[in-house]
Amino acid sequence: MGITLLSLLGFFLLSLLYRGQAQDAVLTIEPNWTTLFSGESVTFKCDITGGKGSNWSYSILQDGGAFLPNHKHEKYKLHSLTPGYSGAYQCFFHQKNSTKESNQIYLNVLERPQPVLTVSPSWPSPGASVTLNCRVDHPSAGWSFYWYKAVPQLSGNSYSFELLAGSENGTEQDLFIIDGQTHTAGYVCRAGRGDPVFYSWYSKPKFVWSGDINSAASLTVSPDSVQHFTKTPVSLSCEGNSTEWRVRMFSKPDYLYHCSSWGTMTGSTCTITRGWLSGVFWCESETGQFSNAVNITMECEF
Ligand SMILES: *[C@@H]1O[C@H](CO)[C@@H](O)[C@H](O)[C@H]1NC(C)=O
Ligand SMILES: *[C@@H]1O[C@H](CO)[C@@H](O)[C@H](O)[C@H]1NC(C)=O
Ligand SMILES: *[C@@H]1O[C@H](CO)[C@@H](O)[C@H](O)[C@H]1NC(C)=O
Ligand SMILES: *[C@@H]1O[C@H](CO)[C@@H](O)[C@H](O)[C@H]1NC(C)=O
Ligand SMILES: *[C@@H]1O[C@H](CO)[C@@H](O)[C@H](O)[C@H]1NC(C)=O
Ligand SMILES: *[C@@H]1O[C@H](CO)[C@@H](O)[C@H](O)[C@H]1NC(C)=O
C-alpha cells in the first residue's frame, strides 16, 4: 500500500522533472481567451521556467513561420487583431548558446460580432414588462451587455443610441427587463469585454409597439381601415408636438422601411402610392417621440 503510493509519487515527480527539461520555455497570452475578435488586442509573453541571465531574447513563430524575431522585452502586445492572425503560436527562448522551445497556443481570431436583439412581447399591453435578449454568436466568457434606446435621426434615416439607466457598466446577463412599457419604442444592444472595453457591433434596432392612440404622438390612417387596396392612395398622418416626422414600417421577417420606399412624405403625412405591403406602421420624430403603431395590409385589386 505504502510502496504503491510512494512509487506513484516518485513517478509524478519524475514526470514533472522530465517535462521541465523537455519544454522549459512557456508562452502565455493575456487575456487568455480561446477566441478573439477583430479589433481586440492580445499580449504575448515568452519566459523560461528556470532563472534567466541578462542577455536573452525570444522569437515567436506563427504556424512555423517568422512572426517576431529576437524580441528583447518581457511582453509583446499585438494591437488590432484581424482574422489573419489566427494560427498556432510558439516561442523559442534564446540565451547564451541554448534555445528552448515552448508550448503552442492556438489563436482563433473572428470577425467582430454583431449581436441579435429580440424583444418580447412585441405588442405589450400598456404598462407591461418587456424582456430584451441580446444574443452573440460565439458566446465566450467575458461578455457584458449594454442596452440602448433608439433615438430617431431624421437625416440619414438612422438612429442614435442612448444608454438605458442601469446598463452603464454593462450587465452580466444577456437579458434586460424594461418595466412599465407604455408606448412604441426602439431598442438596441451590444456586447463588450476587456479593459479598455472592446465592443461588438450594435445589434439592429428592434421595436415594441403600442396600439394606444393616447400616446404623446399619434398616427392616423385614411381611409380608416386595416385592409387597403392599391387603387386608392392611403395617407398616414403624424401628429404630436414635433414639427418633423418620419413614417416607419416594419415587415416580417426583419425589414425596416421608411416612407420613401413606397410613397412620398409631405409635411407630416406619408401617402402610399404603390406597393403590396403589409406590416406595422408608426411615426417617429427626432425629439424621440413615437406614435401608436398600426397593422396595415395592402393588396392589389384585381
Ligand atoms: C488559459 O486558459 C486555458 C483554458 O481555459 C487554461 O488551460 C490555461 O491554463 C490558461 N493559461 C493561463 C496562463 O492562464
Ligand atoms: C548577447 O547575445 C548575442 C547573441 O545571442 C550576442 O551577439 C551578443 O554579443 C551578446 N551580448 C552580450 C553583452 O553578451
Ligand atoms: C554552450 O552550452 C554548453 C552547456 O549548455 C556549455 O558546455 C558550453 O560551454 C557553451 N558554449 C559556449 C560557447 O558558451
Ligand atoms: C459603474 O461603475 C462606476 C465605477 O466603477 C461606479 O461608480 C458606478 O456606480 C457603476 N454604475 C452602475 C450603474 O453600477
Ligand atoms: C397587430 O398585429 C399583431 C399580430 O400580428 C397583434 O398582436 C397586435 O395586437 C396588432 N396591433 C394592433 C394595434 O392591431
Ligand atoms: C411636448 O410634450 C412634452 C410632454 O408630452 C412636453 O414636456 C413638451 O414641453 C412639449 N413640447 C412642446 C414644444 O410643446
GROMACS .gro file of C-alpha atoms and ligand atoms in nm:
model
  386
    1MET     CA    1   0.000   0.000   0.000
    2GLY     CA    2   0.264   0.250   0.118
    3ILE     CA    3   0.500   0.140  -0.154
    4THR     CA    4   0.240   0.189  -0.425
    5LEU     CA    5   0.174   0.541  -0.303
    6LEU     CA    6   0.548   0.618  -0.286
    7SER     CA    7   0.614   0.489  -0.633
    8LEU     CA    8   0.319   0.687  -0.766
    9LEU     CA    9   0.463   0.999  -0.604
   10GLY     CA   10   0.804   0.916  -0.748
   11PHE     CA   11   0.659   0.875  -1.092
   12PHE     CA   12   0.477   1.205  -1.058
   13LEU     CA   13   0.797   1.389  -0.955
   14LEU     CA   14   0.992   1.224  -1.235
   15SER     CA   15   0.737   1.324  -1.493
   16LEU     CA   16   0.746   1.680  -1.363
   17LEU     CA   17   1.126   1.681  -1.395
   18TYR     CA   18   1.108   1.534  -1.738
   19ARG     CA   19   0.856   1.791  -1.857
   20GLY     CA   20   1.071   2.065  -1.709
   21GLN     CA   21   1.363   1.954  -1.920
   22ALA     CA   22   1.181   1.878  -2.239
   23GLN     CA   23   0.990   2.202  -2.255
   24ASP     CA   24   1.102   2.485  -2.038
   25ALA     CA   25   1.002   2.789  -2.234
   26VAL     CA   26   0.644   2.897  -2.166
   27LEU     CA   27   0.432   3.102  -2.400
   28THR     CA   28   0.127   3.270  -2.248
   29ILE     CA   29  -0.125   3.518  -2.378
   30GLU     CA   30  -0.319   3.784  -2.195
   31PRO     CA   31  -0.616   3.796  -2.198
   32ASN     CA   32  -0.624   3.418  -2.201
   33TRP     CA   33  -0.923   3.376  -2.431
   34THR     CA   34  -0.955   3.095  -2.678
   35THR     CA   35  -1.149   3.313  -2.921
   36LEU     CA   36  -1.057   3.671  -3.001
   37PHE     CA   37  -1.221   3.923  -3.230
   38SER     CA   38  -1.106   4.164  -3.498
   39GLY     CA   39  -1.002   4.485  -3.327
   40GLU     CA   40  -0.909   4.326  -2.996
   41SER     CA   41  -0.552   4.323  -2.862
   42VAL     CA   42  -0.350   4.043  -2.716
   43THR     CA   43  -0.022   4.039  -2.525
   44PHE     CA   44   0.228   3.756  -2.574
   45LYS     CA   45   0.480   3.664  -2.311
   46CYS     CA   46   0.758   3.410  -2.351
   47ASP     CA   47   0.956   3.305  -2.047
   48ILE     CA   48   1.159   3.014  -1.918
   49THR     CA   49   1.088   2.813  -1.610
   50GLY     CA   50   1.436   2.849  -1.459
   51GLY     CA   51   1.619   3.176  -1.395
   52LYS     CA   52   1.738   3.371  -1.691
   53GLY     CA   53   2.061   3.562  -1.746
   54SER     CA   54   2.093   3.918  -1.864
   55ASN     CA   55   2.141   3.852  -2.233
   56TRP     CA   56   1.831   3.681  -2.361
   57SER     CA   57   1.581   3.720  -2.639
   58TYR     CA   58   1.298   3.524  -2.787
   59SER     CA   59   1.139   3.469  -3.121
   60ILE     CA   60   0.775   3.390  -3.186
   61LEU     CA   61   0.664   3.183  -3.478
   62GLN     CA   62   0.318   3.174  -3.631
   63ASP     CA   63   0.239   2.840  -3.795
   64GLY     CA   64   0.614   2.773  -3.807
   65GLY     CA   65   0.691   3.095  -3.993
   66ALA     CA   66   0.876   3.403  -3.871
   67PHE     CA   67   0.648   3.631  -3.673
   68LEU     CA   68   0.858   3.817  -3.417
   69PRO     CA   69   1.236   3.766  -3.429
   70ASN     CA   70   1.475   3.830  -3.138
   71HIS     CA   71   1.241   4.024  -2.915
   72LYS     CA   72   1.417   4.159  -2.605
   73HIS     CA   73   1.121   4.277  -2.396
   74GLU     CA   74   0.920   4.073  -2.148
   75LYS     CA   75   0.598   4.120  -2.343
   76TYR     CA   76   0.481   4.182  -2.692
   77LYS     CA   77   0.145   4.350  -2.745
   78LEU     CA   78  -0.036   4.296  -3.069
   79HIS     CA   79  -0.298   4.566  -3.132
   80SER     CA   80  -0.598   4.543  -3.362
   81LEU     CA   81  -0.612   4.175  -3.438
   82THR     CA   82  -0.757   4.057  -3.768
   83PRO     CA   83  -0.861   3.706  -3.872
   84GLY     CA   84  -0.521   3.672  -4.047
   85TYR     CA   85  -0.361   3.642  -3.705
   86SER     CA   86  -0.536   3.312  -3.643
   87GLY     CA   87  -0.292   3.027  -3.609
   88ALA     CA   88  -0.061   2.827  -3.386
   89TYR     CA   89   0.199   3.030  -3.199
   90GLN     CA   90   0.515   2.903  -3.038
   91CYS     CA   91   0.818   3.080  -2.897
   92PHE     CA   92   1.189   2.999  -2.885
   93PHE     CA   93   1.378   3.141  -2.594
   94HIS     CA   94   1.745   3.211  -2.665
   95GLN     CA   95   2.013   3.269  -2.410
   96LYS     CA   96   2.384   3.205  -2.414
   97ASN     CA   97   2.413   2.920  -2.658
   98SER     CA   98   2.087   2.748  -2.583
   99THR     CA   99   1.741   2.777  -2.730
  100LYS     CA  100   1.433   2.644  -2.556
  101GLU     CA  101   1.111   2.562  -2.733
  102SER     CA  102   0.773   2.649  -2.582
  103ASN     CA  103   0.422   2.509  -2.582
  104GLN     CA  104   0.188   2.602  -2.865
  105ILE     CA  105  -0.102   2.839  -2.831
  106TYR     CA  106  -0.375   2.847  -3.088
  107LEU     CA  107  -0.529   3.185  -3.156
  108ASN     CA  108  -0.867   3.196  -3.322
  109VAL     CA  109  -0.949   3.548  -3.443
  110LEU     CA  110  -1.301   3.602  -3.571
  111GLU     CA  111  -1.474   3.900  -3.729
  112ARG     CA  112  -1.619   4.147  -3.481
  113PRO     CA  113  -1.959   4.000  -3.390
  114GLN     CA  114  -2.298   4.166  -3.430
  115PRO     CA  115  -2.545   4.056  -3.167
  116VAL     CA  116  -2.909   3.988  -3.244
  117LEU     CA  117  -3.161   4.156  -3.019
  118THR     CA  118  -3.505   4.013  -2.960
  119VAL     CA  119  -3.785   4.188  -2.774
  120SER     CA  120  -4.073   4.008  -2.615
  121PRO     CA  121  -4.362   4.066  -2.630
  122SER     CA  122  -4.368   4.286  -2.941
  123TRP     CA  123  -4.712   4.423  -2.853
  124PRO     CA  124  -4.711   4.459  -2.476
  125SER     CA  125  -5.029   4.569  -2.309
  126PRO     CA  126  -4.979   4.918  -2.160
  127GLY     CA  127  -4.761   4.908  -1.851
  128ALA     CA  128  -4.641   4.551  -1.905
  129SER     CA  129  -4.278   4.440  -1.879
  130VAL     CA  130  -4.073   4.383  -2.189
  131THR     CA  131  -3.776   4.146  -2.197
  132LEU     CA  132  -3.480   4.226  -2.419
  133ASN     CA  133  -3.244   3.945  -2.513
  134CYS     CA  134  -2.905   4.010  -2.672
  135ARG     CA  135  -2.756   3.704  -2.842
  136VAL     CA  136  -2.394   3.696  -2.962
  137ASP     CA  137  -2.257   3.421  -3.182
  138HIS     CA  138  -1.953   3.253  -3.026
  139PRO     CA  139  -2.059   3.334  -2.675
  140SER     CA  140  -1.750   3.337  -2.461
  141ALA     CA  141  -1.674   3.409  -2.105
  142GLY     CA  142  -1.615   3.775  -2.054
  143TRP     CA  143  -1.901   3.948  -2.235
  144SER     CA  144  -2.108   4.213  -2.065
  145PHE     CA  145  -2.417   4.353  -2.230
  146TYR     CA  146  -2.503   4.716  -2.296
  147TRP     CA  147  -2.859   4.829  -2.363
  148TYR     CA  148  -2.977   5.136  -2.553
  149LYS     CA  149  -3.286   5.325  -2.651
  150ALA     CA  150  -3.303   5.414  -3.021
  151VAL     CA  151  -3.349   5.786  -3.088
  152PRO     CA  152  -3.456   5.868  -3.446
  153GLN     CA  153  -3.214   6.070  -3.659
  154LEU     CA  154  -3.422   6.206  -3.942
  155SER     CA  155  -3.121   6.293  -4.155
  156GLY     CA  156  -2.973   5.971  -4.282
  157ASN     CA  157  -3.274   5.769  -4.174
  158SER     CA  158  -3.089   5.622  -3.885
  159TYR     CA  159  -3.090   5.614  -3.506
  160SER     CA  160  -2.860   5.732  -3.236
  161PHE     CA  161  -2.838   5.528  -2.921
  162GLU     CA  162  -2.892   5.637  -2.565
  163LEU     CA  163  -2.767   5.409  -2.288
  164LEU     CA  164  -3.050   5.286  -2.067
  165ALA     CA  165  -3.029   5.355  -1.696
  166GLY     CA  166  -2.883   5.054  -1.517
  167SER     CA  167  -2.660   4.937  -1.800
  168GLU     CA  168  -2.379   5.193  -1.768
  169ASN     CA  169  -2.124   4.928  -1.679
  170GLY     CA  170  -2.286   4.654  -1.881
  171THR     CA  171  -2.495   4.372  -1.739
  172GLU     CA  172  -2.366   4.023  -1.680
  173GLN     CA  173  -2.681   3.866  -1.818
  174ASP     CA  174  -2.784   3.883  -2.179
  175LEU     CA  175  -3.135   3.975  -2.063
  176PHE     CA  176  -3.267   4.316  -1.971
  177ILE     CA  177  -3.616   4.384  -1.844
  178ILE     CA  178  -3.799   4.710  -1.909
  179ASP     CA  179  -4.073   4.764  -1.658
  180GLY     CA  180  -4.387   4.955  -1.741
  181GLN     CA  181  -4.355   4.988  -2.117
  182THR     CA  182  -4.634   5.224  -2.221
  183HIS     CA  183  -4.560   5.328  -2.577
  184THR     CA  184  -4.387   5.239  -2.902
  185ALA     CA  185  -4.008   5.235  -2.860
  186GLY     CA  186  -3.694   5.105  -3.025
  187TYR     CA  187  -3.405   4.928  -2.856
  188VAL     CA  188  -3.051   4.824  -2.946
  189CYS     CA  189  -2.785   4.623  -2.765
  190ARG     CA  190  -2.418   4.544  -2.795
  191ALA     CA  191  -2.170   4.330  -2.606
  192GLY     CA  192  -1.837   4.435  -2.462
  193ARG     CA  193  -1.547   4.280  -2.276
  194GLY     CA  194  -1.199   4.358  -2.154
  195ASP     CA  195  -1.039   4.669  -2.016
  196PRO     CA  196  -1.046   4.903  -2.203
  197VAL     CA  197  -1.380   4.769  -2.322
  198PHE     CA  198  -1.386   4.613  -2.666
  199TYR     CA  199  -1.736   4.640  -2.814
  200SER     CA  200  -1.918   4.423  -3.063
  201TRP     CA  201  -2.114   4.600  -3.336
  202TYR     CA  202  -2.454   4.730  -3.234
  203SER     CA  203  -2.745   4.497  -3.297
  204LYS     CA  204  -3.011   4.605  -3.542
  205PRO     CA  205  -3.283   4.811  -3.371
  206LYS     CA  206  -3.586   4.618  -3.256
  207PHE     CA  207  -3.921   4.769  -3.165
  208VAL     CA  208  -4.205   4.721  -2.925
  209TRP     CA  209  -4.534   4.862  -3.045
  210SER     CA  210  -4.826   5.013  -2.869
  211GLY     CA  211  -5.169   5.045  -3.026
  212ASP     CA  212  -5.263   5.309  -2.767
  213ILE     CA  213  -5.386   5.614  -2.957
  214ASN     CA  214  -5.349   5.829  -2.646
  215SER     CA  215  -4.971   5.835  -2.695
  216ALA     CA  216  -4.786   6.164  -2.696
  217ALA     CA  217  -4.790   6.129  -3.075
  218SER     CA  218  -5.045   5.967  -3.299
  219LEU     CA  219  -5.071   5.809  -3.639
  220THR     CA  220  -5.395   5.849  -3.829
  221VAL     CA  221  -5.469   5.630  -4.129
  222SER     CA  222  -5.704   5.746  -4.400
  223PRO     CA  223  -5.920   5.580  -4.519
  224ASP     CA  224  -5.955   5.431  -4.174
  225SER     CA  225  -5.925   5.056  -4.223
  226VAL     CA  226  -5.663   4.788  -4.172
  227GLN     CA  227  -5.701   4.648  -4.520
  228HIS     CA  228  -5.633   4.867  -4.824
  229PHE     CA  229  -5.622   4.834  -5.196
  230THR     CA  230  -5.356   4.997  -5.403
  231LYS     CA  231  -5.607   5.181  -5.630
  232THR     CA  232  -5.694   5.422  -5.353
  233PRO     CA  233  -5.399   5.610  -5.208
  234VAL     CA  234  -5.361   5.569  -4.836
  235SER     CA  235  -5.243   5.855  -4.622
  236LEU     CA  236  -5.068   5.820  -4.291
  237SER     CA  237  -5.059   6.138  -4.083
  238CYS     CA  238  -4.839   6.201  -3.783
  239GLU     CA  239  -4.949   6.432  -3.507
  240GLY     CA  240  -4.782   6.542  -3.191
  241ASN     CA  241  -4.570   6.819  -3.059
  242SER     CA  242  -4.287   6.783  -3.306
  243THR     CA  243  -4.265   6.965  -3.636
  244GLU     CA  244  -4.083   6.694  -3.823
  245TRP     CA  245  -4.181   6.331  -3.852
  246ARG     CA  246  -4.097   6.024  -4.045
  247VAL     CA  247  -4.315   5.720  -4.101
  248ARG     CA  248  -4.156   5.381  -4.048
  249MET     CA  249  -4.274   5.039  -4.138
  250PHE     CA  250  -4.159   4.703  -4.014
  251SER     CA  251  -4.235   4.398  -4.218
  252LYS     CA  252  -4.161   4.036  -4.149
  253PRO     CA  253  -3.922   3.869  -4.126
  254ASP     CA  254  -3.694   4.160  -4.042
  255TYR     CA  255  -3.721   4.461  -4.271
  256LEU     CA  256  -3.740   4.824  -4.175
  257TYR     CA  257  -3.862   5.076  -4.432
  258HIS     CA  258  -3.933   5.445  -4.441
  259CYS     CA  259  -4.198   5.630  -4.636
  260SER     CA  260  -3.991   5.694  -4.947
  261SER     CA  261  -3.970   5.317  -5.006
  262TRP     CA  262  -4.337   5.308  -5.104
  263GLY     CA  263  -4.473   5.660  -5.103
  264THR     CA  264  -4.400   6.026  -5.055
  265MET     CA  265  -4.371   6.228  -4.740
  266THR     CA  266  -4.531   6.570  -4.750
  267GLY     CA  267  -4.505   6.759  -4.426
  268SER     CA  268  -4.608   6.510  -4.163
  269THR     CA  269  -4.815   6.294  -4.398
  270CYS     CA  270  -4.695   5.993  -4.590
  271THR     CA  271  -4.904   5.900  -4.892
  272ILE     CA  272  -4.867   5.544  -5.011
  273THR     CA  273  -4.881   5.537  -5.386
  274ARG     CA  274  -4.751   5.197  -5.469
  275GLY     CA  275  -4.674   4.862  -5.324
  276TRP     CA  276  -4.818   4.547  -5.195
  277LEU     CA  277  -4.724   4.574  -4.838
  278SER     CA  278  -4.817   4.453  -4.504
  279GLY     CA  279  -4.661   4.539  -4.178
  280VAL     CA  280  -4.659   4.762  -3.876
  281PHE     CA  281  -4.654   5.140  -3.934
  282TRP     CA  282  -4.571   5.418  -3.691
  283CYS     CA  283  -4.440   5.776  -3.674
  284GLU     CA  284  -4.122   5.890  -3.506
  285SER     CA  285  -3.955   6.225  -3.451
  286GLU     CA  286  -3.606   6.343  -3.381
  287THR     CA  287  -3.723   6.456  -3.038
  288GLY     CA  288  -3.757   6.087  -2.960
  289GLN     CA  289  -4.135   6.063  -2.985
  290PHE     CA  290  -4.305   5.756  -3.120
  291SER     CA  291  -4.670   5.726  -3.212
  292ASN     CA  292  -4.911   5.440  -3.169
  293ALA     CA  293  -4.848   5.161  -3.418
  294VAL     CA  294  -5.095   5.029  -3.675
  295ASN     CA  295  -5.111   4.699  -3.866
  296ILE     CA  296  -5.182   4.758  -4.232
  297THR     CA  297  -5.225   4.517  -4.518
  298MET     CA  298  -5.229   4.650  -4.872
  299GLU     CA  299  -5.330   4.435  -5.158
  300CYS     CA  300  -5.355   4.471  -5.531
  301GLU     CA  301  -5.709   4.500  -5.657
  302PHE     CA  302  -5.785   4.264  -5.939
  303LIG     C1  303  -0.553   2.969  -2.033
  303LIG     O1  304  -0.679   2.906  -2.047
  303LIG     C2  305  -0.671   2.767  -2.065
  303LIG     C3  306  -0.809   2.714  -2.094
  303LIG     O2  307  -0.908   2.799  -2.049
  303LIG     C4  308  -0.610   2.704  -1.941
  303LIG     O3  309  -0.599   2.567  -1.960
  303LIG     C5  310  -0.474   2.765  -1.919
  303LIG     O4  311  -0.418   2.715  -1.801
  303LIG     C6  312  -0.481   2.915  -1.911
  303LIG     N1  313  -0.346   2.967  -1.905
  303LIG     C7  314  -0.314   3.072  -1.828
  303LIG     C8  315  -0.173   3.115  -1.834
  303LIG     O5  316  -0.395   3.130  -1.758
  304LIG     C1  317   2.411   3.873  -2.639
  304LIG     O1  318   2.383   3.766  -2.728
  304LIG     C2  319   2.400   3.797  -2.863
  304LIG     C3  320   2.360   3.676  -2.945
  304LIG     O2  321   2.271   3.593  -2.877
  304LIG     C4  322   2.546   3.833  -2.890
  304LIG     O3  323   2.560   3.867  -3.026
  304LIG     C5  324   2.584   3.949  -2.802
  304LIG     O4  325   2.721   3.976  -2.817
  304LIG     C6  326   2.555   3.917  -2.656
  304LIG     N1  327   2.581   4.036  -2.576
  304LIG     C7  328   2.644   4.030  -2.458
  304LIG     C8  329   2.662   4.160  -2.386
  304LIG     O5  330   2.684   3.925  -2.413
  305LIG     C1  331   2.724   2.610  -2.459
  305LIG     O1  332   2.649   2.550  -2.353
  305LIG     C2  333   2.709   2.433  -2.302
  305LIG     C3  334   2.617   2.375  -2.197
  305LIG     O2  335   2.486   2.408  -2.220
  305LIG     C4  336   2.845   2.466  -2.244
  305LIG     O3  337   2.905   2.347  -2.203
  305LIG     C5  338   2.931   2.531  -2.348
  305LIG     O4  339   3.050   2.575  -2.290
  305LIG     C6  340   2.861   2.653  -2.405
  305LIG     N1  341   2.938   2.710  -2.511
  305LIG     C7  342   2.962   2.841  -2.520
  305LIG     C8  343   3.041   2.881  -2.638
  305LIG     O5  344   2.919   2.921  -2.439
  306LIG     C1  345  -2.040   5.185  -1.283
  306LIG     O1  346  -1.905   5.183  -1.242
  306LIG     C2  347  -1.866   5.300  -1.174
  306LIG     C3  348  -1.717   5.291  -1.144
  306LIG     O2  349  -1.677   5.161  -1.124
  306LIG     C4  350  -1.949   5.314  -1.045
  306LIG     O3  351  -1.911   5.430  -0.977
  306LIG     C5  352  -2.095   5.318  -1.082
  306LIG     O4  353  -2.173   5.321  -0.966
  306LIG     C6  354  -2.134   5.198  -1.167
  306LIG     N1  355  -2.270   5.216  -1.213
  306LIG     C7  356  -2.361   5.121  -1.200
  306LIG     C8  357  -2.497   5.153  -1.251
  306LIG     O5  358  -2.339   5.014  -1.146
  307LIG     C1  359  -5.107   4.395  -3.482
  307LIG     O1  360  -5.091   4.256  -3.510
  307LIG     C2  361  -5.037   4.178  -3.404
  307LIG     C3  362  -5.026   4.036  -3.452
  307LIG     O2  363  -4.958   4.029  -3.570
  307LIG     C4  364  -5.126   4.188  -3.283
  307LIG     O3  365  -5.068   4.115  -3.175
  307LIG     C5  366  -5.144   4.332  -3.243
  307LIG     O4  367  -5.232   4.342  -3.136
  307LIG     C6  368  -5.196   4.414  -3.361
  307LIG     N1  369  -5.199   4.552  -3.319
  307LIG     C7  370  -5.299   4.634  -3.343
  307LIG     C8  371  -5.288   4.771  -3.292
  307LIG     O5  372  -5.396   4.595  -3.404
  308LIG     C1  373  -4.405   6.817  -2.589
  308LIG     O1  374  -4.469   6.733  -2.496
  308LIG     C2  375  -4.397   6.715  -2.379
  308LIG     C3  376  -4.473   6.621  -2.290
  308LIG     O2  377  -4.556   6.539  -2.363
  308LIG     C4  378  -4.376   6.848  -2.309
  308LIG     O3  379  -4.298   6.830  -2.194
  308LIG     C5  380  -4.307   6.944  -2.403
  308LIG     O4  381  -4.298   7.070  -2.344
  308LIG     C6  382  -4.384   6.954  -2.531
  308LIG     N1  383  -4.310   7.036  -2.624
  308LIG     C7  384  -4.365   7.130  -2.695
  308LIG     C8  385  -4.276   7.203  -2.790
  308LIG     O5  386  -4.483   7.156  -2.688
   0.00000   0.00000   0.00000
